[in-house]
CSV table of C-alpha atoms and ligand atoms in Angstrom, one decimal:
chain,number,residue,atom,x,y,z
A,103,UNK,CA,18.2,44.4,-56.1
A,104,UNK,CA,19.2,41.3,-57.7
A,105,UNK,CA,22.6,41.6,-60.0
A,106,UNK,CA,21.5,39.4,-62.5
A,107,UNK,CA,19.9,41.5,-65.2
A,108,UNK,CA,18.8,39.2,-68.2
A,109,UNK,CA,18.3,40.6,-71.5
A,110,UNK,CA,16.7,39.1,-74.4
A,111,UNK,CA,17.7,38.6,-78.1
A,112,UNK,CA,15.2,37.7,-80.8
A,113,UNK,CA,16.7,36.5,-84.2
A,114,UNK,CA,13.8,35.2,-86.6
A,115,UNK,CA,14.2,33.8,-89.8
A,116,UNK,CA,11.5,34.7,-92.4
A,117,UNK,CA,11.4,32.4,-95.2
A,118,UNK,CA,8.2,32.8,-97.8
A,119,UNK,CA,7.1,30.1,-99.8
A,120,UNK,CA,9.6,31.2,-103.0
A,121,UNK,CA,9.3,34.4,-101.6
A,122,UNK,CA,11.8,35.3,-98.6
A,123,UNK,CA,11.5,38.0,-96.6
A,124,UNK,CA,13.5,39.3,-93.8
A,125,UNK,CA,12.3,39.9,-90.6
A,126,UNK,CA,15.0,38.8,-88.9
A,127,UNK,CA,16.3,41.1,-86.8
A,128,UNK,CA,17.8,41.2,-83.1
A,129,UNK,CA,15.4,43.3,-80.8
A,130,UNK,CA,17.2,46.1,-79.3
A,131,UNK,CA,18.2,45.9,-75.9
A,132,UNK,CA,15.6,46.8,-73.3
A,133,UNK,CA,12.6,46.7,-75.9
A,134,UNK,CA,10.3,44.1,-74.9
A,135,UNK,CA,9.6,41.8,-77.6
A,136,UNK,CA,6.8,39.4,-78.6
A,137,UNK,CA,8.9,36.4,-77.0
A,138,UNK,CA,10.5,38.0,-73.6
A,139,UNK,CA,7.7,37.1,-71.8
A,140,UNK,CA,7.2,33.7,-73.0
A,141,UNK,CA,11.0,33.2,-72.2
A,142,UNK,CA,10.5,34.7,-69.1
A,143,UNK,CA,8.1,32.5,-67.8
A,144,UNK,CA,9.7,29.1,-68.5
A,145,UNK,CA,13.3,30.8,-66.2
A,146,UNK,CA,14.9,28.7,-63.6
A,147,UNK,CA,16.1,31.4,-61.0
A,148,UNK,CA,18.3,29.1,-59.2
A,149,UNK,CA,20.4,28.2,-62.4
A,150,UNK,CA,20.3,31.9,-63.4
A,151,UNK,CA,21.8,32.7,-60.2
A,152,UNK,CA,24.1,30.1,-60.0
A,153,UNK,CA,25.2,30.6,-63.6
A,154,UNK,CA,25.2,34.7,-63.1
A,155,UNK,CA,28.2,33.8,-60.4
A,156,UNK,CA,30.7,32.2,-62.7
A,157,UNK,CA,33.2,34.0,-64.5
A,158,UNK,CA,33.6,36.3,-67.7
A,159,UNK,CA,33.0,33.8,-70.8
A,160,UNK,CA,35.7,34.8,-73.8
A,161,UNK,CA,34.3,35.6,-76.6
A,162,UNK,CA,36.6,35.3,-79.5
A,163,UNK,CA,37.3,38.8,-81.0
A,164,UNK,CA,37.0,37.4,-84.4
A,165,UNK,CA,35.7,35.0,-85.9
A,166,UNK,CA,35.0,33.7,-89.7
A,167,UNK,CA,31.3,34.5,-89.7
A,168,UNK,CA,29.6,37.2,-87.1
A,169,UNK,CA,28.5,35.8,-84.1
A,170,UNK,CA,26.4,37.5,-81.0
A,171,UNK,CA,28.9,38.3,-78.4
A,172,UNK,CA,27.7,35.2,-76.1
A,173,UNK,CA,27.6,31.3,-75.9
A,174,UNK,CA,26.9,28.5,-73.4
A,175,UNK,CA,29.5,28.1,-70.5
A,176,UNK,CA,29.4,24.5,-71.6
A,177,UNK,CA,29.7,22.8,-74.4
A,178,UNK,CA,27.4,19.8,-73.3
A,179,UNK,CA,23.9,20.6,-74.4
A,180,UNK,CA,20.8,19.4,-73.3
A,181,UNK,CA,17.6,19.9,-76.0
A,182,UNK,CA,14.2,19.4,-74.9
A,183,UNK,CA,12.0,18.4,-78.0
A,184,UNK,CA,8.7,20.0,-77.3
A,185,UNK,CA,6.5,19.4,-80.3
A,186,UNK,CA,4.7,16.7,-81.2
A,187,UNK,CA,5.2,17.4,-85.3
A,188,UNK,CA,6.8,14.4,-86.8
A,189,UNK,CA,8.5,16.4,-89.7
A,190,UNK,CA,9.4,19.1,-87.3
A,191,UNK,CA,11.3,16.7,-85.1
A,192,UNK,CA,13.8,15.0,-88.1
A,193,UNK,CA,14.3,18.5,-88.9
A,194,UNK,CA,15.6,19.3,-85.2
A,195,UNK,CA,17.0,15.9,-84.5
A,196,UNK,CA,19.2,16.1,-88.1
A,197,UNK,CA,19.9,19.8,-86.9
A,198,UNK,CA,21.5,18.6,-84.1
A,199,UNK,CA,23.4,15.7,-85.6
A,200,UNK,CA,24.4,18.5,-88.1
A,201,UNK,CA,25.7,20.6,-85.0
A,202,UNK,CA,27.5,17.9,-82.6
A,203,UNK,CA,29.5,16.6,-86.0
A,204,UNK,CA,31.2,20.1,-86.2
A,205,UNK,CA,33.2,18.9,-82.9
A,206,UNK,CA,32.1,22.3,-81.3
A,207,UNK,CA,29.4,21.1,-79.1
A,208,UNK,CA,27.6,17.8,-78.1
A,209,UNK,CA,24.1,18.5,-77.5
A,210,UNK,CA,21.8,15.5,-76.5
A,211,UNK,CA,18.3,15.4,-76.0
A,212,UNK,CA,16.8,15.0,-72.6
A,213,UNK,CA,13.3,14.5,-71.3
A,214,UNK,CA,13.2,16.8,-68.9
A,215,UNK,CA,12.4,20.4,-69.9
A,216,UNK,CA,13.2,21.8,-66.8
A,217,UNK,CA,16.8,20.7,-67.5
A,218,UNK,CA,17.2,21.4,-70.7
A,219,UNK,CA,19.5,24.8,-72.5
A,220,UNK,CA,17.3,24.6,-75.8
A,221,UNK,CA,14.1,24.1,-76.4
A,222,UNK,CA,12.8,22.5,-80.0
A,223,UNK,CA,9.3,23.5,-80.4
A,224,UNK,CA,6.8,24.5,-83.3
A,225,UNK,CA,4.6,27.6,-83.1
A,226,UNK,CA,2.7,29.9,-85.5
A,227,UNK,CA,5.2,32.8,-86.3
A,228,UNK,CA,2.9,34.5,-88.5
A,229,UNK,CA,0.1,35.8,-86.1
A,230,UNK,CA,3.3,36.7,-83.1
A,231,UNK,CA,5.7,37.9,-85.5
A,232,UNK,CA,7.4,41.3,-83.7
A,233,UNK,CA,8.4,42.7,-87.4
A,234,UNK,CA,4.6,43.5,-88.0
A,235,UNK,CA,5.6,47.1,-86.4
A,236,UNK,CA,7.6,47.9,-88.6
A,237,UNK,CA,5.3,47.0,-91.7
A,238,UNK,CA,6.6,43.3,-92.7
A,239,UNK,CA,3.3,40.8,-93.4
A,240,UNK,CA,5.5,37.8,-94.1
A,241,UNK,CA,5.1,34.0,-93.1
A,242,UNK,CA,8.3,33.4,-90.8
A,243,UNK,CA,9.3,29.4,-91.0
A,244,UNK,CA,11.4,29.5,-87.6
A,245,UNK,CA,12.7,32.1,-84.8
A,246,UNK,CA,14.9,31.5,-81.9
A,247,UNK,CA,15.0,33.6,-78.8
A,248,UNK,CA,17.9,33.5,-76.3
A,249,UNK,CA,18.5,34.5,-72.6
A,250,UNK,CA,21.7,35.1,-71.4
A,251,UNK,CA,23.8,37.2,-69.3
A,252,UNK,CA,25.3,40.4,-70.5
A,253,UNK,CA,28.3,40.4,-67.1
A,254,UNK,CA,29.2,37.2,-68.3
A,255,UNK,CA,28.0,36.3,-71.6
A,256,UNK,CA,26.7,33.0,-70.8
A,257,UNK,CA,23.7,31.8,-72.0
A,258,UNK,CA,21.2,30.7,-70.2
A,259,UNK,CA,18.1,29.2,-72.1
A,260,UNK,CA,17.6,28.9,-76.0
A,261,UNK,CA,14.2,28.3,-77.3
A,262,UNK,CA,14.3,27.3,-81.4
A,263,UNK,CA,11.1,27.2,-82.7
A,264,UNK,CA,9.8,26.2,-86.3
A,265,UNK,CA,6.5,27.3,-87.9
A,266,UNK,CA,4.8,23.3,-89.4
A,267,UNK,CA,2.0,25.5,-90.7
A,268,UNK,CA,5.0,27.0,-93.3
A,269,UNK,CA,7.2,24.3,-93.1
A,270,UNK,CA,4.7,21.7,-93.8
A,271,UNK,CA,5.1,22.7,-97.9
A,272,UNK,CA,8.7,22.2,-98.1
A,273,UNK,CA,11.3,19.5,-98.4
A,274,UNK,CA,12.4,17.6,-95.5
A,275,UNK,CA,16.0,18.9,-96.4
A,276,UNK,CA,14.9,22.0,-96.7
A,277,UNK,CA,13.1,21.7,-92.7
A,278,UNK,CA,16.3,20.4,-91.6
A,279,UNK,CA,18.7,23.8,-92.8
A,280,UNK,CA,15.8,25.5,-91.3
A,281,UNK,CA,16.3,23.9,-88.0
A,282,UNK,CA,20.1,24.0,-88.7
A,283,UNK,CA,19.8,27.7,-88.7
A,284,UNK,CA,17.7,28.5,-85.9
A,285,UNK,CA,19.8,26.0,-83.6
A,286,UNK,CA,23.0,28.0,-84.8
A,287,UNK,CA,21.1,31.1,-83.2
A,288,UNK,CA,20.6,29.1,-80.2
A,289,UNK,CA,24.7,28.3,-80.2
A,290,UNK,CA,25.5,31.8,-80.1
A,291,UNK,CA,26.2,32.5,-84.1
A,292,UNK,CA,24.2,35.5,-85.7
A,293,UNK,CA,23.5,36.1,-89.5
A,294,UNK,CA,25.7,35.9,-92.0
A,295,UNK,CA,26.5,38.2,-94.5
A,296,UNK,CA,24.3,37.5,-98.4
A,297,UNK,CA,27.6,36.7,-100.1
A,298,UNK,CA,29.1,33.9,-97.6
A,299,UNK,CA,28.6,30.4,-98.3
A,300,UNK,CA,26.6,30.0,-94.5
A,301,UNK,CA,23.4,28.3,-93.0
A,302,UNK,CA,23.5,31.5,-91.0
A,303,UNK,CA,22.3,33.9,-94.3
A,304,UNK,CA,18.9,35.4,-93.4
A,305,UNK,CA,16.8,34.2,-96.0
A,306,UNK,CA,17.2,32.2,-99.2
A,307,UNK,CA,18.9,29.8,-97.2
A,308,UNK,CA,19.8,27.1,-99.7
A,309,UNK,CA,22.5,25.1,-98.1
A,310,UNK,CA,23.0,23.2,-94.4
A,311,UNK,CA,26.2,24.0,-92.1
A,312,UNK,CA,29.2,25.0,-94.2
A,313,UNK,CA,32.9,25.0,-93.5
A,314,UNK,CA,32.3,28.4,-92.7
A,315,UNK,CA,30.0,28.1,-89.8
A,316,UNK,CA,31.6,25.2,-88.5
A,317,UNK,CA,35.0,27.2,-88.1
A,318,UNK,CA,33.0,30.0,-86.5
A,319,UNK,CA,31.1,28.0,-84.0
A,320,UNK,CA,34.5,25.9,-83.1
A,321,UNK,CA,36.3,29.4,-82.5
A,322,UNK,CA,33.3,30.7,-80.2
A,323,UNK,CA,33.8,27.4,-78.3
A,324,UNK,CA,37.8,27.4,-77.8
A,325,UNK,CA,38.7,24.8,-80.3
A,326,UNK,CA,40.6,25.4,-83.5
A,327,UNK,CA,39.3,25.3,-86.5
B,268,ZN,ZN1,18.1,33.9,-88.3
């Protein structure tokens, strides 16, 4: 039996037009979610295997905002832009300007998606959404869904993706902390708290990457704040 045992993390952000909601919750370990199998099926063994054999990641113990207990063994990023939505992809390439001027990581967009750690792409989150068990009816704008390694808390794919059905209504600036947000998933961060000043705050998200974040994501990766 192979080691490797890949588990799967969903974090969605729910925003409703004026109204948020929040369905964005982590799906417990070993539940299948709506998004597993999608992730599943895109998974490059050999890189899984070869990335299963390196060594214990450290996870910072604390940090200024939560984070999941995992990031990228790397801090060069490759980002595959897989939709074709015109607003959607300002939002994800400002998101990721946004990201590589906090110092913590350089991610650069490649054209392979085979290659890539993160995937940009645009979906309809209302019709999969895995919070409809548990009662929510609520137009998510964007979700993320990660795959990493639980031995050595390395990530292994990221998949970010943003709803242009929802987003279509809204500002561009508002797209881009949007995008900012689900790529912060993608970089390891989880939610904030409601009373930090954070991109990472489930819902009502009104600002783009704050000092705060960019402290916590420059911890996760080993560099000082
Ligand atoms: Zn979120």
């Amino acid at each position: 039996m192979k080691r490797l045992l890949l588990l799967f993390s969903i974090a969605i952000v729910s925003l409703g037009m004026g109204i948020p909601v929040h369905a964005d919750q982590p799906s417990p370990i070993g539940q299948p979610s709506a998004f597993s199998a999608d992730t599943q099926s895109t998974g490059d063994n050999s890189a899984q295997t070869l990335r299963a054999g390196e060594r214990t990641l450290r996870i910072p113990s604390s940090t200024p905002l939560p984070i999941e207990g995992y990031r990228w063994p790397t801090r060069k990023l490759k980002i595959y832009m897989k939709t074709q939505d015109k607003a959607l992809q300002i939002a994800f390439r400002n998101a990721v300007k946004a990201w590589n001027k906090t110092g913590a990581v350089h991610i650069s967009w490649c054209q392979d998606e085979e290659q890539a750690d993160i995937i940009a792409q645009d979906g309809s989150l209302t019709a999969s959404a895995p919070t409809a068990t548990v009662g929510y009816v609520s137009s998510q704008l964007g979700s993320t869904s990660t795959e990493y390694n639980p031995d050595t808390h390395a990530m292994i794919r990221a998949r970010s993706t943003l709803d242009a059905g929802q987003l279509d209504y809204t500002s561009r600036t508002f797209r881009t902390e949007v995008a900012e947000h689900e790529l912060g998933h993608a970089l390891g961060l989880a939610h904030a708290p409601e009373y930090v000043h954070s991109v990472m705050i489930p819902r009502n998200i009104k600002t783009g990457i704050t000092k705060n974040d960019r402290a916590t994501v420059r911890i996760l990766y080993g560099l000082p704040q």
